[in-house]
Amino acid sequence: MRAARWVVLVLCAAGLLRDISLHLWKEHPLRASSERVRPDTRYRWVPPLLPAEVEKVSFLTDSEPGSERTAGRLYDARYALCPRIVAANDTWRFAVAEAGKPSALESIARARGYSLVASHGAVALFERR
Amino acid sequence: MIFAIGAILGGLALCAAAFPRAGSRAEQLFRFAAGALLGLGISGALSMALRLAGLPAPWKDRALVVAGAAVLVAVRGRGLRLEAGVVRACSDRILAAADAAAALLVFALFVEHTVRYPDGGWDARAIWNLHARALHRAPLRLDLAFSPEMPEAHPDYPLLVPALVADAFGVAGEDSYASGSIALAFAALLVAVVGTSAAASLGPAAGCAAALLVLGFPALLQLGATQCADVPLAALLATACALAVHARGGRGSLLLAGLAASLCALTKNEGLDWAAALWIAVSTAMRGRAALAMLLGGLPGFVLLLVFKLRFAPPNAFAAHTTVAGLWARVSDFHRFAAVASGLVAQSWNFASWGLAGPAVVVAAAWPLRLSSGSFEAARILRRALALCTASVFAIYLAAPPDVAALLPVSADRLLFQLSGAAVLLATTSWFAPRR
């Protein structure tokens, strides 16, 4: 029984050390919490500008299709604009876009046949021309 | 507050009504832990049912408080009370102290992560908390929440966890730590259920060891703090397994095991596979009446799941993209077979997810059983259920349309974690049960 006890303690300790190393060292430490923004903060100004009857919004970005960055931006937009449907296409009258740089927003809008309604940092709201 | 009291009281009342008085403190603690977990699950399932029916959910909590209190009074808290003259068992102080320290550490890291990322990780924002927001913001527009135009949000996933989080949003607001608190409650109850179940069957030292093994999985913190539904599913499956092995022919425990299994199916799609696996294991080990009792316990949950799948959810993306010819090509591909097998073995030995506890649990769970008759039946049920679940995981990866090399590394740890609580119960039985 005594041997089993020490085996269990070692097994658990290895996992806990992994937890500690991951959360306190490899990730940002707690002191960075004030620098963190919630994922929907970038889009919070968008819903008041959308007409109430608009239920579907397109999503556009300049990051590589299929990349993690594209997926992350799309999911953040959905999370913020919920319960509206945010689809990765250029089908709908209104579109939200997120670019790597704010200067890229105009060219994204032009390329997909939209005009800029408003922008805030690297996030913009477009409307079909 | 009434949300939390209602959630817990309903499950405790069921445990009080289903069991006779507890024969040990560990058994009593197990019933409290299992009752609290069942209560959370029942609250989520009820909320899901009310939301699907287009009825307001808030009165559900008051109804649960009243009904739970009435049942507790009617049965005088029977199953939650100790038999007269129960002597307190000696526990291993070193293991108990290690448990407390490990739980405190994991709790602190969990809170630290939740403070930094209150909306959870990638999956939580893309699926679980997104659905919760949709249910909270537009409760009567389920068509938007289940739109097939957002396939990455898995609109066919059942709603137990999102409905529970939406209820919490209704009480505390979306900017609160509501979703993180629910994730923490499920993670804590997973540890509690596994530890107290092992202690009730095998003694306090085994219980402490089981809790330490679960706390020693780095995946507990990773998946728990990122608010994935895999932790609630792991907790509910462990509860269902524990209730089944504690039944010893008792119908009440088997009814609750069936209820817990149906709550698994209401948490994630694969939960239905795990529920079926446990039911087959119980049916083959304990025969007809036990299987029937389990089925009866799960009936309301399975009916709710059927209604959700038939009336509300769009077709599953994997199923929609599967053709008979494509399926045959994948299952008859030897290279794919080998890739799935080697990938699953590699994932189960992945230190980043499992530390050293995971491989040890796998070895102990697979070790040949030479146990006394009572422990042998418990181990046999757990082993059969886990063997069927593992075969099911293998079949999922073999049949799924995406490339195995891309799919398996990003999802296998979640599926395996769902089985981890039940695996620890089997491993501790294999280690600590009296030998033949």
XYZ file of C-alpha atoms in Angstrom:
565
model
C 0.000 0.000 0.000
C 2.824 2.369 0.862
C 4.439 1.799 -2.555
C 1.121 2.417 -4.312
C 0.747 5.679 -2.405
C 4.115 7.019 -3.590
C 3.476 5.865 -7.163
C 0.177 7.783 -7.196
C 1.812 10.871 -5.730
C 4.526 10.857 -8.411
C 1.960 10.304 -11.182
C -0.138 13.227 -9.971
C 2.857 15.498 -9.366
C 4.022 15.120 -12.977
C 0.658 16.360 -14.267
C 0.512 19.226 -11.780
C 4.003 20.375 -12.755
C 2.849 20.379 -16.366
C -0.169 22.514 -15.345
C 2.061 24.966 -13.504
C 4.577 25.264 -16.332
C 1.837 25.778 -18.913
C -0.262 28.322 -17.050
C 2.317 30.349 -15.188
C 5.206 30.247 -17.621
C 4.292 29.312 -21.202
C 1.061 31.308 -21.261
C 0.918 34.956 -20.278
C 1.039 35.463 -16.528
C -1.847 36.857 -14.527
C -0.375 40.353 -14.556
C -1.274 40.533 -18.261
C -4.987 40.127 -17.467
C -5.580 43.882 -17.629
C -4.235 43.915 -21.191
C -6.680 41.233 -22.293
C -9.815 42.104 -24.194
C -12.818 39.839 -24.577
C -13.148 38.294 -28.017
C -16.258 40.287 -28.926
C -14.931 43.701 -27.852
C -13.725 44.543 -31.382
C -17.259 44.100 -32.731
C -19.377 45.638 -29.961
C -19.988 48.844 -31.932
C -21.426 46.925 -34.943
C -24.900 45.705 -33.788
C -26.370 49.212 -33.190
C -25.524 50.098 -36.812
C -27.287 47.057 -38.281
C -31.021 47.362 -39.075
C -33.081 45.256 -36.660
C -34.475 43.070 -39.454
C -31.018 41.999 -40.664
C -30.484 38.406 -39.531
C -27.665 37.339 -41.839
C -24.327 39.036 -42.238
C -21.380 38.082 -44.433
C -17.866 37.884 -43.062
C -14.768 38.955 -44.998
C -11.105 38.962 -44.096
C -7.719 39.252 -45.740
C -6.118 36.370 -43.874
C -5.397 33.109 -45.650
C -8.537 30.992 -46.270
C -8.622 27.919 -44.034
C -6.036 29.341 -41.634
C -6.427 29.437 -37.850
C -6.409 33.239 -37.973
C -9.348 33.298 -40.406
C -11.289 30.836 -38.266
C -10.517 32.788 -35.086
C -11.696 36.077 -36.611
C -14.881 34.454 -37.941
C -15.695 32.858 -34.574
C -15.128 36.142 -32.722
C -17.449 37.934 -35.161
C -20.138 35.278 -34.672
C -19.755 35.440 -30.907
C -20.176 39.206 -30.935
C -23.039 39.448 -33.427
C -24.964 36.458 -32.026
C -27.822 35.581 -32.574
C -27.312 36.848 -36.147
C -25.976 34.335 -38.640
C -22.463 35.275 -39.716
C -21.417 33.267 -42.771
C -18.014 33.188 -44.455
C -19.253 34.442 -47.850
C -20.110 37.673 -49.664
C -23.771 36.831 -50.259
C -25.589 39.204 -47.922
C -26.382 42.912 -48.035
C -24.291 43.683 -44.971
C -20.840 42.324 -44.210
C -18.401 42.647 -41.340
C -14.702 42.481 -42.066
C -11.516 42.183 -40.092
C -8.152 42.858 -41.661
C -4.554 42.625 -40.529
C -4.238 46.409 -41.005
C -7.010 49.049 -41.062
C -5.692 50.314 -44.397
C -6.647 47.007 -46.050
C -10.373 47.383 -45.293
C -11.162 49.638 -48.278
C -9.631 47.209 -50.776
C -11.508 44.244 -49.233
C -14.790 46.172 -49.604
C -14.077 47.180 -53.226
C -13.006 43.672 -54.256
C -16.283 42.157 -53.039
C -18.630 44.894 -54.240
C -19.275 46.555 -50.891
C -18.874 50.098 -49.617
C -17.603 51.048 -46.191
C -20.282 52.052 -43.676
C -18.056 52.450 -40.623
C -14.813 51.102 -39.249
C -13.165 50.845 -35.864
C -9.533 49.784 -35.865
C -9.152 46.758 -38.136
C -12.883 45.889 -38.060
C -15.406 47.369 -40.482
C -19.051 47.196 -41.430
C -19.774 47.119 -45.179
C -22.978 47.476 -47.164
C -23.575 46.169 -50.702
C -23.164 48.936 -53.314
C -28.638 31.796 -6.015
C -31.969 30.097 -6.675
C -30.492 28.828 -9.960
C -27.688 27.022 -8.102
C -29.935 25.747 -5.299
C -32.517 24.461 -7.779
C -29.846 22.768 -9.881
C -28.335 20.915 -6.946
C -31.458 20.197 -4.895
C -33.212 18.280 -7.696
C -30.355 15.773 -8.013
C -29.887 15.407 -4.259
C -33.606 14.671 -3.894
C -33.358 11.905 -6.504
C -30.398 10.330 -4.693
C -32.219 10.598 -1.354
C -35.263 8.831 -2.820
C -33.382 6.186 -4.844
C -31.093 4.793 -2.140
C -31.471 3.319 1.337
C -29.356 4.875 4.085
C -25.625 4.937 3.339
C -23.457 2.228 4.865
C -20.328 4.383 5.016
C -19.291 8.040 4.967
C -17.678 7.526 1.560
C -20.950 6.164 0.191
C -22.783 9.159 1.656
C -20.304 11.577 0.085
C -20.609 9.773 -3.262
C -24.372 10.290 -3.201
C -23.931 13.998 -2.480
C -21.439 14.350 -5.350
C -23.489 12.261 -7.798
C -26.666 14.059 -6.708
C -25.167 17.500 -7.295
C -23.924 16.441 -10.732
C -27.231 14.856 -11.683
C -28.960 18.017 -10.473
C -26.848 20.200 -12.758
C -27.581 17.846 -15.653
C -31.319 17.728 -14.939
C -31.450 21.519 -14.723
C -29.726 21.781 -18.127
C -31.962 19.135 -19.698
C -35.116 20.788 -18.333
C -33.981 24.156 -19.595
C -33.266 22.603 -23.009
C -36.755 21.049 -23.102
C -38.466 24.320 -22.105
C -36.492 26.322 -24.655
C -37.307 23.851 -27.432
C -40.971 24.105 -26.467
C -40.763 27.908 -26.601
C -41.640 28.202 -22.904
C -39.943 30.575 -20.458
C -37.143 28.850 -18.547
C -36.733 31.000 -15.373
C -39.571 29.394 -13.383
C -37.809 26.049 -13.797
C -35.410 26.864 -10.931
C -38.236 27.613 -8.478
C -40.025 24.428 -9.556
C -36.834 22.404 -8.981
C -36.343 23.929 -5.515
C -39.944 23.210 -4.489
C -40.016 19.697 -5.963
C -36.554 18.832 -4.597
C -37.390 20.085 -1.098
C -40.733 18.248 -1.150
C -39.072 14.942 -2.103
C -36.318 15.405 0.490
C -38.927 16.004 3.207
C -41.109 13.115 2.008
C -38.269 10.572 2.151
C -36.641 12.337 5.153
C -33.399 12.622 3.203
C -33.075 8.835 3.419
C -30.354 8.072 0.866
C -28.240 11.025 1.979
C -28.188 9.924 5.641
C -25.898 7.449 7.342
C -27.012 4.162 8.873
C -26.876 4.205 12.659
C -23.571 3.169 14.214
C -21.331 3.718 11.185
C -17.717 4.004 12.282
C -15.506 6.557 10.554
C -12.931 4.721 8.414
C -9.234 5.598 8.738
C -7.935 7.506 5.752
C -4.392 7.794 4.453
C -3.404 11.229 5.765
C -0.589 11.756 3.278
C -2.848 10.991 0.303
C -5.660 13.111 1.768
C -3.291 16.045 2.259
C -1.939 15.588 -1.275
C -5.514 15.589 -2.591
C -6.281 18.842 -0.816
C -3.080 20.482 -2.067
C -3.572 19.258 -5.662
C -7.226 20.351 -5.700
C -6.257 23.788 -4.356
C -3.562 24.189 -7.004
C -5.819 23.132 -9.876
C -8.590 25.379 -8.529
C -6.222 28.369 -8.371
C -4.965 27.799 -11.920
C -8.539 27.294 -13.146
C -9.626 30.611 -11.625
C -6.515 32.358 -12.950
C -7.240 31.121 -16.488
C -10.933 32.026 -16.234
C -10.089 35.568 -15.106
C -7.927 35.992 -18.211
C -10.293 34.237 -20.625
C -13.841 34.469 -19.211
C -15.367 33.368 -22.515
C -13.384 30.131 -22.588
C -11.276 28.786 -25.402
C -11.710 28.313 -29.105
C -14.397 25.593 -28.898
C -16.386 27.377 -26.214
C -16.641 30.572 -28.276
C -17.311 28.742 -31.531
C -19.864 26.244 -30.198
C -20.972 26.082 -26.564
C -21.026 29.689 -25.399
C -22.147 30.811 -28.866
C -25.240 28.602 -28.542
C -25.717 29.802 -24.966
C -25.659 33.424 -26.141
C -28.125 32.625 -28.926
C -30.507 30.957 -26.450
C -30.168 33.861 -24.042
C -30.410 36.727 -26.548
C -33.115 35.307 -28.828
C -34.872 32.472 -26.976
C -37.654 32.274 -29.551
C -35.373 32.253 -32.618
C -34.037 28.699 -32.447
C -33.769 28.705 -36.250
C -30.862 31.158 -35.920
C -29.124 29.079 -33.240
C -29.375 25.895 -35.334
C -28.623 27.445 -38.709
C -26.807 25.045 -41.083
C -25.127 28.151 -42.542
C -22.670 28.030 -39.642
C -21.514 24.394 -39.799
C -18.406 25.106 -37.698
C -20.749 25.900 -34.791
C -22.022 22.293 -34.892
C -25.730 23.212 -34.873
C -26.628 19.524 -34.464
C -24.987 19.292 -31.009
C -27.491 18.870 -28.162
C -28.061 21.758 -25.792
C -27.672 20.633 -22.187
C -24.550 22.706 -21.521
C -25.568 25.785 -23.598
C -29.020 25.822 -21.965
C -27.438 25.691 -18.509
C -25.042 28.514 -19.413
C -27.907 30.541 -20.935
C -29.798 30.176 -17.643
C -26.716 31.433 -15.808
C -26.408 34.353 -18.261
C -30.037 35.192 -17.436
C -29.164 35.389 -13.737
C -25.687 36.917 -13.773
C -25.374 38.556 -17.218
C -23.158 37.773 -20.197
C -20.223 39.790 -18.877
C -20.051 37.678 -15.730
C -17.999 34.567 -15.073
C -21.168 32.443 -15.403
C -19.896 30.035 -18.067
C -16.564 29.646 -16.241
C -18.373 28.903 -12.958
C -20.398 26.137 -14.591
C -17.242 24.683 -16.150
C -15.561 24.773 -12.722
C -18.552 23.062 -11.087
C -18.451 20.189 -13.584
C -14.665 19.787 -13.251
C -14.854 19.756 -9.443
C -17.741 17.285 -9.477
C -15.842 14.976 -11.858
C -13.027 14.746 -9.301
C -15.508 14.378 -6.435
C -17.592 11.660 -8.090
C -14.575 9.563 -9.121
C -12.882 9.954 -5.715
C -15.934 9.244 -3.584
C -17.075 6.377 -5.813
C -13.689 4.659 -5.501
C -13.676 5.340 -1.753
C -17.173 3.857 -1.349
C -16.194 0.667 -3.211
C -12.559 0.205 -2.231
C -11.811 2.327 0.834
C -10.586 5.863 1.568
C -7.037 5.298 0.244
C -8.368 4.187 -3.133
C -10.672 7.206 -3.190
C -7.810 9.600 -2.521
C -5.701 7.866 -5.192
C -8.524 8.067 -7.749
C -9.038 11.788 -7.108
C -5.287 12.386 -7.377
C -5.141 10.572 -10.718
C -7.910 12.764 -12.167
C -6.279 15.921 -10.771
C -3.009 14.725 -12.315
C -4.416 14.825 -15.857
C -3.277 18.142 -17.397
C -6.271 17.755 -19.750
C -8.628 18.380 -16.798
C -7.366 21.940 -16.480
C -6.917 22.512 -20.231
C -10.389 21.335 -21.231
C -12.095 22.541 -18.048
C -10.771 26.093 -18.031
C -11.403 26.471 -21.767
C -15.052 25.524 -21.029
C -15.271 22.561 -23.396
C -18.307 20.293 -22.981
C -15.960 17.304 -22.738
C -15.524 17.814 -18.984
C -19.295 17.786 -18.240
C -19.578 14.696 -20.443
C -16.684 12.989 -18.632
C -18.313 13.792 -15.286
C -21.739 12.501 -16.336
C -20.272 9.312 -17.840
C -18.222 8.651 -14.695
C -21.393 9.178 -12.628
C -23.397 6.803 -14.826
C -20.666 4.145 -14.564
C -20.290 4.622 -10.805
C -24.050 4.380 -10.219
C -24.192 1.226 -12.355
C -21.384 -0.499 -10.443
C -22.753 0.615 -7.061
C -26.191 -0.765 -7.913
C -25.594 -4.394 -6.862
C -29.049 -5.200 -8.209
C -30.686 -2.123 -6.660
C -33.216 -0.654 -9.055
C -32.923 2.945 -7.781
C -29.239 3.165 -8.557
C -29.762 1.682 -12.025
C -32.568 4.160 -12.763
C -30.185 6.991 -11.859
C -27.416 5.373 -13.953
C -29.801 5.401 -16.920
C -30.687 9.027 -16.212
C -26.990 9.985 -16.090
C -26.357 8.070 -19.338
C -29.182 9.964 -21.062
C -27.687 13.244 -19.820
C -24.428 12.161 -21.524
C -26.368 11.869 -24.788
C -27.831 15.365 -24.225
C -24.365 16.853 -23.730
C -22.558 15.839 -26.933
C -23.292 13.590 -29.894
C -20.758 10.977 -28.843
C -22.442 10.847 -25.426
C -25.100 8.654 -27.040
C -22.379 6.152 -27.998
C -21.062 6.092 -24.432
C -24.606 5.664 -23.058
C -25.215 2.736 -25.415
C -21.852 1.178 -24.477
C -22.661 1.364 -20.759
C -26.130 -0.039 -21.326
C -24.736 -3.018 -23.271
C -22.124 -3.606 -20.547
C -24.798 -3.567 -17.824
C -27.138 -5.747 -19.920
C -24.502 -8.435 -20.488
C -23.151 -8.382 -16.928
C -26.368 -7.978 -14.925
C -29.052 -9.248 -17.334
C -32.621 -8.199 -18.180
C -34.093 -6.359 -15.192
C -31.017 -4.221 -14.692
C -30.966 -3.282 -18.363
C -34.665 -2.428 -18.261
C -34.257 -0.257 -15.154
C -31.416 1.636 -16.788
C -33.442 2.141 -19.942
C -36.421 3.440 -17.946
C -34.197 5.905 -16.094
C -32.879 7.269 -19.354
C -36.185 7.335 -21.220
C -37.098 11.034 -20.653
C -33.642 12.158 -21.735
C -33.604 9.960 -24.826
C -37.089 11.170 -25.857
C -35.883 14.776 -25.495
C -32.825 13.965 -27.623
C -35.025 12.338 -30.273
C -37.307 15.388 -30.427
C -34.287 17.679 -30.723
C -32.691 15.626 -33.498
C -35.889 15.104 -35.492
C -37.485 18.545 -35.163
C -34.752 21.109 -34.568
C -31.210 20.008 -35.422
C -29.884 20.044 -38.986
C -28.187 16.828 -40.193
C -24.779 16.053 -38.738
C -22.025 17.424 -40.996
C -20.097 14.124 -41.021
C -23.222 12.124 -41.845
C -24.292 14.606 -44.535
C -20.939 14.293 -46.309
C -20.823 10.510 -46.087
C -21.702 8.269 -49.013
C -21.780 4.478 -48.924
C -18.939 4.255 -51.442
C -16.853 6.789 -49.517
C -17.523 5.046 -46.212
C -16.494 1.676 -47.671
C -13.345 3.167 -49.156
C -12.345 4.550 -45.744
C -13.113 1.511 -43.590
C -11.398 -0.850 -46.049
C -8.260 1.291 -46.246
C -5.564 -0.520 -44.257
C -3.341 2.568 -44.108
C -6.173 4.577 -42.546
C -6.775 1.721 -40.095
C -3.111 1.781 -39.073
C -3.072 5.598 -38.885
C -6.093 5.629 -36.540
C -4.625 2.896 -34.324
C -1.176 4.486 -34.068
C -2.692 7.971 -33.647
C -4.914 6.899 -30.757
C -2.036 5.099 -29.011
C 0.166 8.164 -29.454
C -2.577 10.452 -28.107
C -3.182 8.299 -25.041
C 0.550 8.569 -24.178
C 0.750 12.306 -24.839
C 2.392 13.879 -21.778
C 0.896 17.316 -22.525
C -2.623 15.960 -22.048
C -2.166 13.111 -19.620
C 1.075 13.636 -17.713
C 2.205 10.311 -16.285
C -1.206 9.494 -14.819
C -2.803 8.736 -18.207
C -0.445 5.942 -19.313
C -0.562 4.455 -15.790
C -4.371 4.426 -15.873
C -4.370 2.755 -19.303
C -1.982 0.027 -18.092
C -3.930 -0.563 -14.868
C -7.279 -0.602 -16.696
C -5.979 -3.166 -19.191
C -4.299 -5.347 -16.533
C -5.736 -8.904 -16.245
C -8.400 -9.039 -13.517
C -8.042 -11.493 -10.642
C -10.430 -9.866 -8.215
C -12.893 -11.045 -5.576
C -16.428 -11.627 -6.866
C -18.010 -8.261 -5.881
C -15.179 -6.173 -7.303
C -14.948 -8.430 -10.338
C -18.502 -7.650 -11.436
C -17.879 -3.899 -11.066
C -14.622 -4.158 -13.002
C -16.283 -6.281 -15.673
C -19.008 -3.669 -16.288
C -16.471 -0.854 -16.431
C -14.100 -2.793 -18.681
C -16.825 -3.811 -21.133
C -18.205 -0.263 -21.272
C -14.746 1.205 -21.855
C -13.848 -1.438 -24.442
C -17.024 -0.608 -26.380
C -16.360 3.127 -26.051
C -12.794 2.676 -27.316
C -14.036 0.602 -30.248
C -16.544 3.366 -30.943
C -13.789 6.031 -30.918
C -11.834 3.884 -33.368
C -14.893 3.505 -35.619
C -15.602 7.268 -35.522
C -12.108 8.096 -36.798
C -12.153 5.281 -39.321
C -15.466 6.390 -40.818
C -15.171 10.193 -40.543
C -14.679 11.935 -43.892
C -11.790 14.302 -42.965
C -8.138 13.336 -43.181
C -7.173 11.318 -40.088
C -3.794 13.035 -39.803
C -5.546 16.410 -39.559
C -8.568 15.391 -37.459
C -7.130 13.034 -34.863
C -4.457 15.232 -33.224
C -6.946 18.080 -32.608
C -9.815 15.994 -31.258
C -8.669 12.647 -29.834
C -7.638 14.091 -26.462
C -11.219 15.321 -26.003
C -12.815 11.971 -26.798
C -10.327 10.156 -24.579
C -10.875 12.652 -21.764
C -14.599 11.923 -21.853
C -13.715 8.332 -20.901
C -11.075 9.281 -18.332
C -13.269 9.293 -15.218
C -14.620 5.819 -15.969
C -11.077 4.639 -16.798
C -9.793 5.861 -13.412
C -12.621 3.968 -11.680
C -11.524 0.791 -13.486
C -7.829 1.416 -12.829
C -8.349 1.933 -9.090
C -10.518 -1.208 -8.939
C -7.729 -3.121 -10.657
C -5.138 -1.703 -8.211
C -6.950 -1.628 -4.900
C -9.677 -4.302 -4.967
C -9.099 -7.467 -2.919
C -7.541 -10.296 -4.990
C -9.029 -13.721 -5.452
